[in-house]
Every structure is written in C-alpha cells, then in structure tokens.
PDB file of C-alpha atoms in Angstrom:
ATOM      1  CA  MET A   1     177.225  89.101 134.844  1.00 49.00           C
ATOM      2  CA  THR A   2     180.506  90.886 134.058  1.00 57.00           C
ATOM      3  CA  MET A   3     180.115  90.331 130.330  1.00 56.00           C
ATOM      4  CA  ALA A   4     176.491  91.521 130.449  1.00 55.00           C
ATOM      5  CA  TRP A   5     177.526  94.732 132.241  1.00 50.00           C
ATOM      6  CA  ALA A   6     180.393  95.265 129.803  1.00 57.00           C
ATOM      7  CA  SER A   7     177.951  95.133 126.885  1.00 62.00           C
ATOM      8  CA  ALA A   8     175.365  97.283 128.626  1.00 69.00           C
ATOM      9  CA  ARG A   9     177.853  99.899 129.902  1.00 74.00           C
ATOM     10  CA  PRO A  10     178.128 101.892 126.638  1.00 76.00           C
ATOM     11  CA  VAL A  11     174.330 102.087 126.455  1.00 78.00           C
ATOM     12  CA  ALA A  12     174.120 103.270 130.068  1.00 82.00           C
ATOM     13  CA  LEU A  13     176.805 105.883 129.449  1.00 80.00           C
ATOM     14  CA  CYS A  14     175.059 107.172 126.326  1.00 84.00           C
ATOM     15  CA  VAL A  15     171.690 107.378 128.091  1.00 84.00           C
ATOM     16  CA  SER A  16     173.263 109.286 130.987  1.00 85.00           C
ATOM     17  CA  ALA A  17     174.975 111.712 128.600  1.00 85.00           C
ATOM     18  CA  LEU A  18     171.738 112.220 126.651  1.00 87.00           C
ATOM     19  CA  MET A  19     169.757 112.894 129.837  1.00 91.00           C
ATOM     20  CA  ASN A  20     172.414 115.382 130.916  1.00 89.00           C
ATOM     21  CA  PHE A  21     172.172 117.163 127.548  1.00 89.00           C
ATOM     22  CA  VAL A  22     168.370 117.431 127.819  1.00 91.00           C
ATOM     23  CA  VAL A  23     168.532 118.754 131.395  1.00 93.00           C
ATOM     24  CA  VAL A  24     171.237 121.321 130.590  1.00 92.00           C
ATOM     25  CA  PHE A  25     169.571 122.458 127.365  1.00 92.00           C
ATOM     26  CA  GLY A  26     166.208 122.898 129.110  1.00 94.00           C
ATOM     27  CA  THR A  27     167.813 124.773 131.983  1.00 95.00           C
ATOM     28  CA  GLY A  28     169.626 127.035 129.535  1.00 92.00           C
ATOM     29  CA  ALA A  29     166.320 127.934 127.883  1.00 93.00           C
ATOM     30  CA  ASP A  30     164.764 128.612 131.303  1.00 94.00           C
ATOM     31  CA  PHE A  31     167.747 130.787 132.244  1.00 94.00           C
ATOM     32  CA  VAL A  32     167.317 132.903 129.104  1.00 92.00           C
ATOM     33  CA  ARG A  33     163.670 133.403 129.999  1.00 91.00           C
ATOM     34  CA  PHE A  34     164.545 134.187 133.634  1.00 93.00           C
ATOM     35  CA  VAL A  35     167.346 136.663 132.896  1.00 92.00           C
ATOM     36  CA  SER A  36     166.111 138.346 129.715  1.00 90.00           C
ATOM     37  CA  PHE A  37     162.533 137.901 128.559  1.00 84.00           C
ATOM     38  CA  ARG A  38     160.763 138.080 131.910  1.00 79.00           C
ATOM     39  CA  ALA A  39     162.752 141.143 132.924  1.00 79.00           C
ATOM     40  CA  ILE A  40     162.162 143.024 129.657  1.00 80.00           C
ATOM     41  CA  TYR A  41     158.493 142.176 129.041  1.00 73.00           C
ATOM     42  CA  HIS A  42     157.204 142.105 132.614  1.00 66.00           C
ATOM     43  CA  ASN A  43     155.077 145.255 132.269  1.00 54.00           C
ATOM     44  CA  ILE A  44     153.720 144.243 128.866  1.00 54.00           C
ATOM     45  CA  THR A  45     152.424 140.946 130.234  1.00 53.00           C
ATOM     46  CA  GLY A  46     150.473 142.751 132.946  1.00 50.00           C
ATOM     47  CA  GLY A  47     152.407 141.459 135.933  1.00 57.00           C
ATOM     48  CA  ALA A  48     152.547 143.052 139.349  1.00 64.00           C
ATOM     49  CA  PRO A  49     154.526 146.308 139.664  1.00 69.00           C
ATOM     50  CA  LEU A  50     158.250 145.711 139.714  1.00 77.00           C
ATOM     51  CA  CYS A  51     158.934 148.325 142.388  1.00 81.00           C
ATOM     52  CA  ARG A  52     157.438 151.095 144.515  1.00 85.00           C
ATOM     53  CA  ASP A  53     159.201 154.375 143.863  1.00 83.00           C
ATOM     54  CA  ALA A  54     157.036 156.170 146.424  1.00 85.00           C
ATOM     55  CA  VAL A  55     158.718 154.226 149.242  1.00 87.00           C
ATOM     56  CA  PRO A  56     161.934 155.875 150.509  1.00 90.00           C
ATOM     57  CA  TRP A  57     165.067 153.751 150.581  1.00 89.00           C
ATOM     58  CA  SER A  58     165.407 154.307 154.316  1.00 89.00           C
ATOM     59  CA  VAL A  59     162.013 152.681 154.825  1.00 90.00           C
ATOM     60  CA  ALA A  60     162.460 149.941 152.219  1.00 88.00           C
ATOM     61  CA  LEU A  61     165.768 148.729 153.656  1.00 89.00           C
ATOM     62  CA  ARG A  62     164.104 148.283 157.071  1.00 91.00           C
ATOM     63  CA  ASP A  63     161.119 146.419 155.642  1.00 91.00           C
ATOM     64  CA  SER A  64     161.124 142.791 156.833  1.00 93.00           C
ATOM     65  CA  THR A  65     159.614 141.647 153.515  1.00 92.00           C
ATOM     66  CA  VAL A  66     162.447 143.223 151.539  1.00 93.00           C
ATOM     67  CA  LEU A  67     165.133 141.891 153.876  1.00 94.00           C
ATOM     68  CA  ARG A  68     163.659 138.391 153.836  1.00 95.00           C
ATOM     69  CA  ALA A  69     163.508 138.346 150.030  1.00 94.00           C
ATOM     70  CA  LEU A  70     167.095 139.584 149.760  1.00 95.00           C
ATOM     71  CA  GLY A  71     168.221 136.963 152.274  1.00 96.00           C
ATOM     72  CA  VAL A  72     166.596 134.163 150.248  1.00 96.00           C
ATOM     73  CA  ASP A  73     168.089 135.466 147.000  1.00 96.00           C
ATOM     74  CA  LEU A  74     171.591 135.734 148.461  1.00 96.00           C
ATOM     75  CA  ALA A  75     171.293 132.214 149.890  1.00 97.00           C
ATOM     76  CA  LEU A  76     170.294 130.886 146.454  1.00 97.00           C
ATOM     77  CA  LEU A  77     173.243 132.649 144.820  1.00 96.00           C
ATOM     78  CA  ALA A  78     175.575 131.275 147.484  1.00 95.00           C
ATOM     79  CA  LEU A  79     174.196 127.763 146.889  1.00 94.00           C
ATOM     80  CA  PHE A  80     174.906 128.061 143.173  1.00 94.00           C
ATOM     81  CA  SER A  81     178.416 129.413 143.815  1.00 92.00           C
ATOM     82  CA  VAL A  82     179.257 126.628 146.275  1.00 92.00           C
ATOM     83  CA  GLN A  83     178.089 123.951 143.848  1.00 92.00           C
ATOM     84  CA  HIS A  84     179.823 125.523 140.858  1.00 87.00           C
ATOM     85  CA  SER A  85     183.108 126.191 142.642  1.00 86.00           C
ATOM     86  CA  LEU A  86     183.327 123.239 145.033  1.00 89.00           C
ATOM     87  CA  LEU A  87     182.938 120.629 142.291  1.00 88.00           C
ATOM     88  CA  ALA A  88     185.561 122.479 140.234  1.00 83.00           C
ATOM     89  CA  TRP A  89     188.033 122.449 143.149  1.00 84.00           C
ATOM     90  CA  GLU A  90     190.902 120.156 142.213  1.00 85.00           C
ATOM     91  CA  PRO A  91     190.727 117.721 145.197  1.00 91.00           C
ATOM     92  CA  VAL A  92     186.958 117.323 144.787  1.00 89.00           C
ATOM     93  CA  LYS A  93     187.342 117.032 141.018  1.00 87.00           C
ATOM     94  CA  ARG A  94     189.883 114.226 141.404  1.00 89.00           C
ATOM     95  CA  ALA A  95     187.627 112.380 143.871  1.00 92.00           C
ATOM     96  CA  CYS A  96     184.626 112.683 141.539  1.00 89.00           C
ATOM     97  CA  GLN A  97     186.762 111.614 138.585  1.00 87.00           C
ATOM     98  CA  SER A  98     187.872 108.464 140.389  1.00 89.00           C
ATOM     99  CA  ALA A  99     184.287 107.659 141.397  1.00 88.00           C
ATOM    100  CA  LEU A 100     182.415 108.607 138.214  1.00 87.00           C
ATOM    101  CA  GLY A 101     185.059 108.272 135.542  1.00 85.00           C
ATOM    102  CA  VAL A 102     183.935 109.509 132.159  1.00 86.00           C
ATOM    103  CA  LEU A 103     180.626 110.793 133.588  1.00 89.00           C
ATOM    104  CA  ASN A 104     182.349 113.317 135.848  1.00 89.00           C
ATOM    105  CA  ARG A 105     181.859 116.281 133.499  1.00 88.00           C
ATOM    106  CA  ALA A 106     178.245 115.304 132.798  1.00 89.00           C
ATOM    107  CA  MET A 107     177.582 115.099 136.545  1.00 91.00           C
ATOM    108  CA  TYR A 108     179.070 118.578 137.003  1.00 91.00           C
ATOM    109  CA  CYS A 109     176.825 120.028 134.295  1.00 91.00           C
ATOM    110  CA  THR A 110     173.724 118.257 135.639  1.00 93.00           C
ATOM    111  CA  THR A 111     174.275 119.495 139.193  1.00 94.00           C
ATOM    112  CA  THR A 112     174.901 123.005 137.843  1.00 93.00           C
ATOM    113  CA  ALA A 113     171.584 122.820 135.984  1.00 95.00           C
ATOM    114  CA  ILE A 114     169.817 121.635 139.148  1.00 95.00           C
ATOM    115  CA  ALA A 115     171.351 124.485 141.165  1.00 95.00           C
ATOM    116  CA  LEU A 116     170.184 126.983 138.527  1.00 95.00           C
ATOM    117  CA  GLN A 117     166.689 125.476 138.510  1.00 96.00           C
ATOM    118  CA  VAL A 118     166.500 125.842 142.291  1.00 96.00           C
ATOM    119  CA  LEU A 119     167.693 129.458 142.019  1.00 96.00           C
ATOM    120  CA  MET A 120     165.118 130.329 139.354  1.00 95.00           C
ATOM    121  CA  ARG A 121     162.288 128.427 141.076  1.00 95.00           C
ATOM    122  CA  TYR A 122     162.711 130.031 144.500  1.00 96.00           C
ATOM    123  CA  TRP A 123     163.999 133.484 143.495  1.00 95.00           C
ATOM    124  CA  GLN A 124     162.167 136.215 145.425  1.00 93.00           C
ATOM    125  CA  PRO A 125     161.387 139.455 143.527  1.00 91.00           C
ATOM    126  CA  VAL A 126     161.688 142.585 145.660  1.00 90.00           C
ATOM    127  CA  THR A 127     158.575 144.629 144.828  1.00 86.00           C
ATOM    128  CA  SER A 128     158.378 146.717 148.013  1.00 89.00           C
ATOM    129  CA  ALA A 129     161.468 148.828 147.300  1.00 90.00           C
ATOM    130  CA  PRO A 130     162.203 151.558 144.737  1.00 91.00           C
ATOM    131  CA  CYS A 131     163.811 150.785 141.403  1.00 89.00           C
ATOM    132  CA  LEU A 132     167.407 151.797 140.889  1.00 89.00           C
ATOM    133  CA  TRP A 133     166.336 153.020 137.463  1.00 87.00           C
ATOM    134  CA  SER A 134     163.260 152.766 135.292  1.00 84.00           C
ATOM    135  CA  VAL A 135     162.754 154.152 131.779  1.00 82.00           C
ATOM    136  CA  ARG A 136     159.185 155.432 131.715  1.00 78.00           C
ATOM    137  CA  SER A 137     159.181 158.688 129.764  1.00 82.00           C
ATOM    138  CA  ALA A 138     157.925 158.662 126.161  1.00 80.00           C
ATOM    139  CA  PRO A 139     159.093 157.702 123.621  1.00 83.00           C
ATOM    140  CA  TRP A 140     161.875 155.768 125.401  1.00 81.00           C
ATOM    141  CA  ASP A 141     159.379 153.691 127.381  1.00 77.00           C
ATOM    142  CA  ILE A 142     158.697 151.954 124.045  1.00 80.00           C
ATOM    143  CA  TRP A 143     162.027 152.219 122.251  1.00 86.00           C
ATOM    144  CA  PHE A 144     164.366 151.308 125.093  1.00 87.00           C
ATOM    145  CA  PRO A 145     162.736 147.890 125.777  1.00 85.00           C
ATOM    146  CA  LEU A 146     163.059 147.170 122.043  1.00 87.00           C
ATOM    147  CA  ILE A 147     166.734 148.158 122.151  1.00 90.00           C
ATOM    148  CA  CYS A 148     167.242 145.925 125.200  1.00 90.00           C
ATOM    149  CA  PHE A 149     165.486 143.035 123.463  1.00 90.00           C
ATOM    150  CA  THR A 150     167.698 143.425 120.374  1.00 91.00           C
ATOM    151  CA  VAL A 151     170.914 143.584 122.413  1.00 93.00           C
ATOM    152  CA  HIS A 152     169.854 140.606 124.555  1.00 93.00           C
ATOM    153  CA  PHE A 153     168.991 138.578 121.453  1.00 93.00           C
ATOM    154  CA  LEU A 154     172.372 139.358 119.868  1.00 93.00           C
ATOM    155  CA  CYS A 155     174.214 138.548 123.111  1.00 92.00           C
ATOM    156  CA  TRP A 156     172.517 135.155 123.458  1.00 92.00           C
ATOM    157  CA  ALA A 157     173.235 134.401 119.798  1.00 89.00           C
ATOM    158  CA  ILE A 158     176.915 135.261 120.340  1.00 85.00           C
ATOM    159  CA  ILE A 159     177.011 133.149 123.517  1.00 85.00           C
ATOM    160  CA  CYS A 160     175.606 130.140 121.656  1.00 84.00           C
ATOM    161  CA  SER A 161     178.114 130.655 118.830  1.00 78.00           C
ATOM    162  CA  ILE A 162     181.056 130.904 121.235  1.00 75.00           C
ATOM    163  CA  LEU A 163     179.958 127.760 123.080  1.00 76.00           C
ATOM    164  CA  LEU A 164     179.850 125.890 119.776  1.00 73.00           C
ATOM    165  CA  ILE A 165     183.323 127.154 118.855  1.00 70.00           C
ATOM    166  CA  PHE A 166     184.648 126.149 122.288  1.00 72.00           C
ATOM    167  CA  ASP A 167     183.604 122.514 121.779  1.00 73.00           C
ATOM    168  CA  TYR A 168     180.117 122.459 123.298  1.00 77.00           C
ATOM    169  CA  PRO A 169     179.890 118.610 123.418  1.00 81.00           C
ATOM    170  CA  GLU A 170     183.115 118.454 125.424  1.00 81.00           C
ATOM    171  CA  LEU A 171     181.903 121.239 127.729  1.00 80.00           C
ATOM    172  CA  LEU A 172     178.739 119.234 128.499  1.00 84.00           C
ATOM    173  CA  GLY A 173     180.513 115.918 128.972  1.00 84.00           C
ATOM    174  CA  VAL A 174     178.897 114.307 125.920  1.00 84.00           C
ATOM    175  CA  LYS A 175     182.120 114.070 123.945  1.00 84.00           C
ATOM    176  CA  GLN A 176     183.862 112.305 126.827  1.00 84.00           C
ATOM    177  CA  VAL A 177     181.249 109.535 126.740  1.00 84.00           C
ATOM    178  CA  TYR A 178     181.420 109.276 122.946  1.00 80.00           C
ATOM    179  CA  TYR A 179     185.203 108.988 123.001  1.00 81.00           C
ATOM    180  CA  GLU A 180     185.053 106.436 125.819  1.00 80.00           C
ATOM    181  CA  CYS A 181     182.653 104.234 123.863  1.00 80.00           C
ATOM    182  CA  LEU A 182     185.002 104.390 120.857  1.00 78.00           C
ATOM    183  CA  GLY A 183     188.113 103.836 122.965  1.00 79.00           C
ATOM    184  CA  LEU A 184     189.665 107.179 122.025  1.00 79.00           C
ATOM    185  CA  GLY A 185     190.478 108.379 125.538  1.00 78.00           C
ATOM    186  CA  ASP A 186     189.945 111.857 126.972  1.00 78.00           C
ATOM    187  CA  PRO A 187     189.100 114.431 124.239  1.00 78.00           C
ATOM    188  CA  LEU A 188     190.738 117.217 126.226  1.00 75.00           C
ATOM    189  CA  ALA A 189     194.041 115.319 126.164  1.00 75.00           C
ATOM    190  CA  LEU A 190     193.955 115.459 122.342  1.00 74.00           C
ATOM    191  CA  LYS A 191     193.960 119.251 122.326  1.00 76.00           C
ATOM    192  CA  SER A 192     197.132 121.309 122.147  1.00 75.00           C
ATOM    193  CA  PRO A 193     198.884 122.286 125.407  1.00 78.00           C
ATOM    194  CA  ARG A 194     197.963 125.935 124.809  1.00 74.00           C
ATOM    195  CA  ALA A 195     194.292 125.024 124.417  1.00 72.00           C
ATOM    196  CA  GLN A 196     194.388 122.937 127.600  1.00 71.00           C
ATOM    197  CA  ARG A 197     195.970 125.873 129.428  1.00 73.00           C
ATOM    198  CA  LEU A 198     193.246 128.209 128.191  1.00 69.00           C
ATOM    199  CA  TYR A 199     190.489 125.779 129.184  1.00 70.00           C
ATOM    200  CA  ALA A 200     191.980 125.530 132.677  1.00 69.00           C
ATOM    201  CA  HIS A 201     191.822 129.324 133.039  1.00 66.00           C
ATOM    202  CA  LEU A 202     188.533 130.056 131.280  1.00 66.00           C
ATOM    203  CA  ARG A 203     185.793 127.465 130.875  1.00 59.00           C
ATOM    204  CA  HIS A 204     183.052 130.051 130.231  1.00 61.00           C
ATOM    205  CA  PRO A 205     184.183 132.510 127.541  1.00 61.00           C
ATOM    206  CA  VAL A 206     180.988 134.595 127.584  1.00 69.00           C
ATOM    207  CA  CYS A 207     181.770 137.258 130.192  1.00 77.00           C
ATOM    208  CA  VAL A 208     181.102 140.456 128.236  1.00 80.00           C
ATOM    209  CA  GLU A 209     177.852 139.218 126.686  1.00 86.00           C
ATOM    210  CA  LEU A 210     176.505 137.942 129.992  1.00 89.00           C
ATOM    211  CA  LEU A 211     177.371 141.215 131.708  1.00 90.00           C
ATOM    212  CA  LEU A 212     175.367 143.107 129.088  1.00 92.00           C
ATOM    213  CA  VAL A 213     172.412 140.772 129.599  1.00 93.00           C
ATOM    214  CA  LEU A 214     172.580 141.215 133.364  1.00 93.00           C
ATOM    215  CA  TRP A 215     172.752 145.012 133.402  1.00 94.00           C
ATOM    216  CA  LEU A 216     171.008 146.320 130.270  1.00 92.00           C
ATOM    217  CA  LEU A 217     167.336 146.483 131.303  1.00 91.00           C
ATOM    218  CA  PRO A 218     164.517 149.046 131.075  1.00 88.00           C
ATOM    219  CA  THR A 219     163.926 148.655 134.826  1.00 88.00           C
ATOM    220  CA  LEU A 220     166.521 147.629 137.399  1.00 91.00           C
ATOM    221  CA  THR A 221     164.937 146.351 140.592  1.00 91.00           C
ATOM    222  CA  LEU A 222     166.771 145.740 143.841  1.00 93.00           C
ATOM    223  CA  ASP A 223     166.752 141.941 143.497  1.00 93.00           C
ATOM    224  CA  ARG A 224     167.969 142.185 139.887  1.00 93.00           C
ATOM    225  CA  CYS A 225     170.771 144.496 141.036  1.00 95.00           C
ATOM    226  CA  VAL A 226     171.798 141.885 143.622  1.00 95.00           C
ATOM    227  CA  LEU A 227     171.793 139.201 140.900  1.00 96.00           C
ATOM    228  CA  ALA A 228     173.793 141.387 138.497  1.00 95.00           C
ATOM    229  CA  VAL A 229     176.382 142.450 141.077  1.00 96.00           C
ATOM    230  CA  TYR A 230     176.862 138.913 142.414  1.00 94.00           C
ATOM    231  CA  MET A 231     177.172 137.311 138.974  1.00 92.00           C
ATOM    232  CA  SER A 232     179.480 140.077 137.745  1.00 91.00           C
ATOM    233  CA  LEU A 233     181.840 139.540 140.670  1.00 90.00           C
ATOM    234  CA  TYR A 234     181.676 135.771 140.210  1.00 88.00           C
ATOM    235  CA  LEU A 235     182.516 136.058 136.519  1.00 83.00           C
ATOM    236  CA  ALA A 236     185.394 138.423 137.265  1.00 81.00           C
ATOM    237  CA  LEU A 237     186.863 136.057 139.872  1.00 79.00           C
ATOM    238  CA  ALA A 238     186.133 132.774 138.059  1.00 69.00           C
ATOM    239  CA  HIS A 239     188.913 133.002 135.481  1.00 64.00           C
ATOM    240  CA  SER A 240     192.585 133.912 135.415  1.00 63.00           C
ATOM    241  CA  LEU A 241     193.446 134.786 131.851  1.00 63.00           C
ATOM    242  CA  ASP A 242     196.972 136.022 131.226  1.00 63.00           C
ATOM    243  CA  ALA A 243     198.964 137.312 128.265  1.00 71.00           C
ATOM    244  CA  GLN A 244     199.643 133.811 126.914  1.00 72.00           C
ATOM    245  CA  ASP A 245     195.930 132.974 126.891  1.00 66.00           C
ATOM    246  CA  CYS A 246     195.053 136.242 125.168  1.00 69.00           C
ATOM    247  CA  ALA A 247     197.762 135.623 122.579  1.00 75.00           C
ATOM    248  CA  TYR A 248     196.399 132.143 121.927  1.00 69.00           C
ATOM    249  CA  LEU A 249     192.856 133.503 121.539  1.00 67.00           C
ATOM    250  CA  SER A 250     194.146 136.130 119.108  1.00 71.00           C
ATOM    251  CA  THR A 251     195.910 133.426 117.090  1.00 76.00           C
ATOM    252  CA  GLN A 252     192.789 131.280 117.001  1.00 68.00           C
ATOM    253  CA  LEU A 253     190.631 134.217 115.903  1.00 66.00           C
ATOM    254  CA  HIS A 254     193.096 135.068 113.131  1.00 73.00           C
ATOM    255  CA  SER A 255     193.129 131.448 111.910  1.00 73.00           C
ATOM    256  CA  LYS A 256     189.307 131.308 111.920  1.00 63.00           C
ATOM    257  CA  LEU A 257     189.113 134.510 109.897  1.00 65.00           C
ATOM    258  CA  GLN A 258     191.645 133.106 107.431  1.00 73.00           C
ATOM    259  CA  LEU A 259     189.600 129.918 107.186  1.00 67.00           C
ATOM    260  CA  PHE A 260     186.419 131.808 106.300  1.00 62.00           C
ATOM    261  CA  SER A 261     188.168 134.178 103.874  1.00 68.00           C
ATOM    262  CA  ALA A 262     190.233 131.512 102.086  1.00 64.00           C
ATOM    263  CA  PRO A 263     189.128 130.119  98.689  1.00 63.00           C
ATOM    264  CA  HIS A 264     187.625 126.632  98.561  1.00 56.00           C
ATOM    265  CA  GLY A 265     190.931 124.932  97.795  1.00 51.00           C
ATOM    266  CA  GLY A 266     192.764 126.754 100.576  1.00 50.00           C
ATOM    267  CA  SER A 267     189.889 126.112 102.953  1.00 46.00           C
ATOM    268  CA  ALA A 268     190.104 122.384 102.381  1.00 47.00           C
ATOM    269  CA  HIS A 269     193.840 122.529 103.047  1.00 50.00           C
ATOM    270  CA  VAL A 270     193.334 124.439 106.297  1.00 44.00           C
ATOM    271  CA  ASN A 271     190.605 122.027 107.390  1.00 46.00           C
ATOM    272  CA  SER A 272     192.871 119.034 106.781  1.00 43.00           C
ATOM    273  CA  ASN A 273     195.510 120.584 109.024  1.00 42.00           C
ATOM    274  CA  SER A 274     193.051 121.668 111.732  1.00 43.00           C
ATOM    275  CA  ASN A 275     191.908 118.080 112.282  1.00 42.00           C
ATOM    276  CA  GLU A 276     195.304 117.130 113.704  1.00 42.00           C
ATOM    277  CA  PRO A 277     194.780 116.567 117.442  1.00 43.00           C
ATOM    278  CA  LYS A 278     197.797 118.491 118.714  1.00 47.00           C
ATOM    279  CA  GLN A 279     197.381 121.457 116.368  1.00 43.00           C
ATOM    280  CA  ASP A 280     197.017 124.886 118.027  1.00 48.00           C
TER     281      ASP A 280
END
C-alpha cells in the first residue's frame, strides 16, 4: 500500500495543482468581467438603471433596501479579507504547511478563488440610491466609456504581464508541486535573499493598475464606491514595501531593460547568468 501511494502521489499532486490552476484562471476571468466589463457596458446591454438620481441622499441612506444591500456587500468583502489575511497569517500558514505540505500555496489560491466567487455571486447592486458620478452629457457619454474600456484593457494587460514576470506558476502553487515531483525542493528557497524579502512584503505587485480599474468608470454607484474604497484600503495595508525593496525593484527593472536592449550575443550571456538560482 505504501509503495502504491508513493507512485500515485506525484499524479495526485499534479492533478490537484492543475485543478487549482483551472479554478484560479476561471475566477480571474470572472473577476475581470465583474470589475470592468459589466460596470462599463451595463447601459449598452440594456440592464436595469444603475442608480436613481432623483432620490435624495438623505432618503436613500434611510432606505432599508439600500442598507440591506450595503450590509450584504460589506459582509462579503469582510469574508474575502478574513480568508485572504487569516491564511496568510504566519501561525496559520505554518499549520497549513505542516498539514498540506507542497499543496499549501495551491490551497491558499483555491480558497481565495472560492471567496471571490462567493463575493461576485452574491454581490448586491445598490440601484435605489443616487450615483456619485455619471457621465451622461454628449459627446462624453460615448467617448468616456471608450476611454475607460481602453484604460481597463491596458491595466489588465499590464497586470497579466507583471504576474508572469513575478513567477506566476510559483504564485499559484504549481511550481511548488513541479519542483516536489522532481525533488528540487521549495522554488522560493532558490531565489535570492532580496527577492525573498520582496515577496514577503509584496505578493501582489499590481496596486496602481487595480486602483485605476476600481475607480475609473463612466458611472460610480454606491455599491461600486464601497467596493473601490474597501479594496483600495486593503491594497494599501496589505504590503510593507521599504527603501530596500524599491531599490531591488529598480535594479530588476534596469536589468530587464538591459536584457531587452542587448544584442543577441550579450542577451545570451545575460540569460546564462540569470538562470543561477541565487542571482538577484
């Protein structure tokens, strides 16, 4: 039985990592739709009105429908924050690591995806309150949504590029499983001490782009304002970059630019050096 499990364990690990990748990738696509496309193209698709500007704020903030929707939305945001922060807390992380081993990071990503799916599935739009702003005057009622779409598209493209640069397989827990199956150990341990320090302070290097996506909209409803404010505060409090981290990022950016601008011979030389595990 022990030998059978030992031979089947790599397959089980790979299947778990693959399922985690599918769940996270699908949730990421749903999150883009939830945050960007639905918000920008809601009026074009003929949906219900996003807000009621004729209702005074004093009346809207006493409306039980509005208060109930805001309560549900805040509870969903709190649920996501508890999941995302509690599992990243060092004592809980150590306990999960001892129980799950190499699948710990994949479990964290899967539970994050589930928390996001719950948030998106049960999010309550607030349609009985005024909008904080709404671009409706011609010609900006046509041009501004196009500008928002372009900026959102560029931001999501930059986010995807940054995630790839920051070792997307390791971020999802796939690389940990791959290295375990090959007997290479923890991939994070092979990175330089400065890179490990940066990863400890900032695991999501997409703050500016995500802030633009959250706030740049043709129409800002009350529930979207709650989402934007909450996520902005969470992003601001979720990392602790210092001067050393910024210096390391500057060094990495400079080396990447040199890599792309170097001739083919120099590029090959740089690539051979960059493959060393402890290289900054």
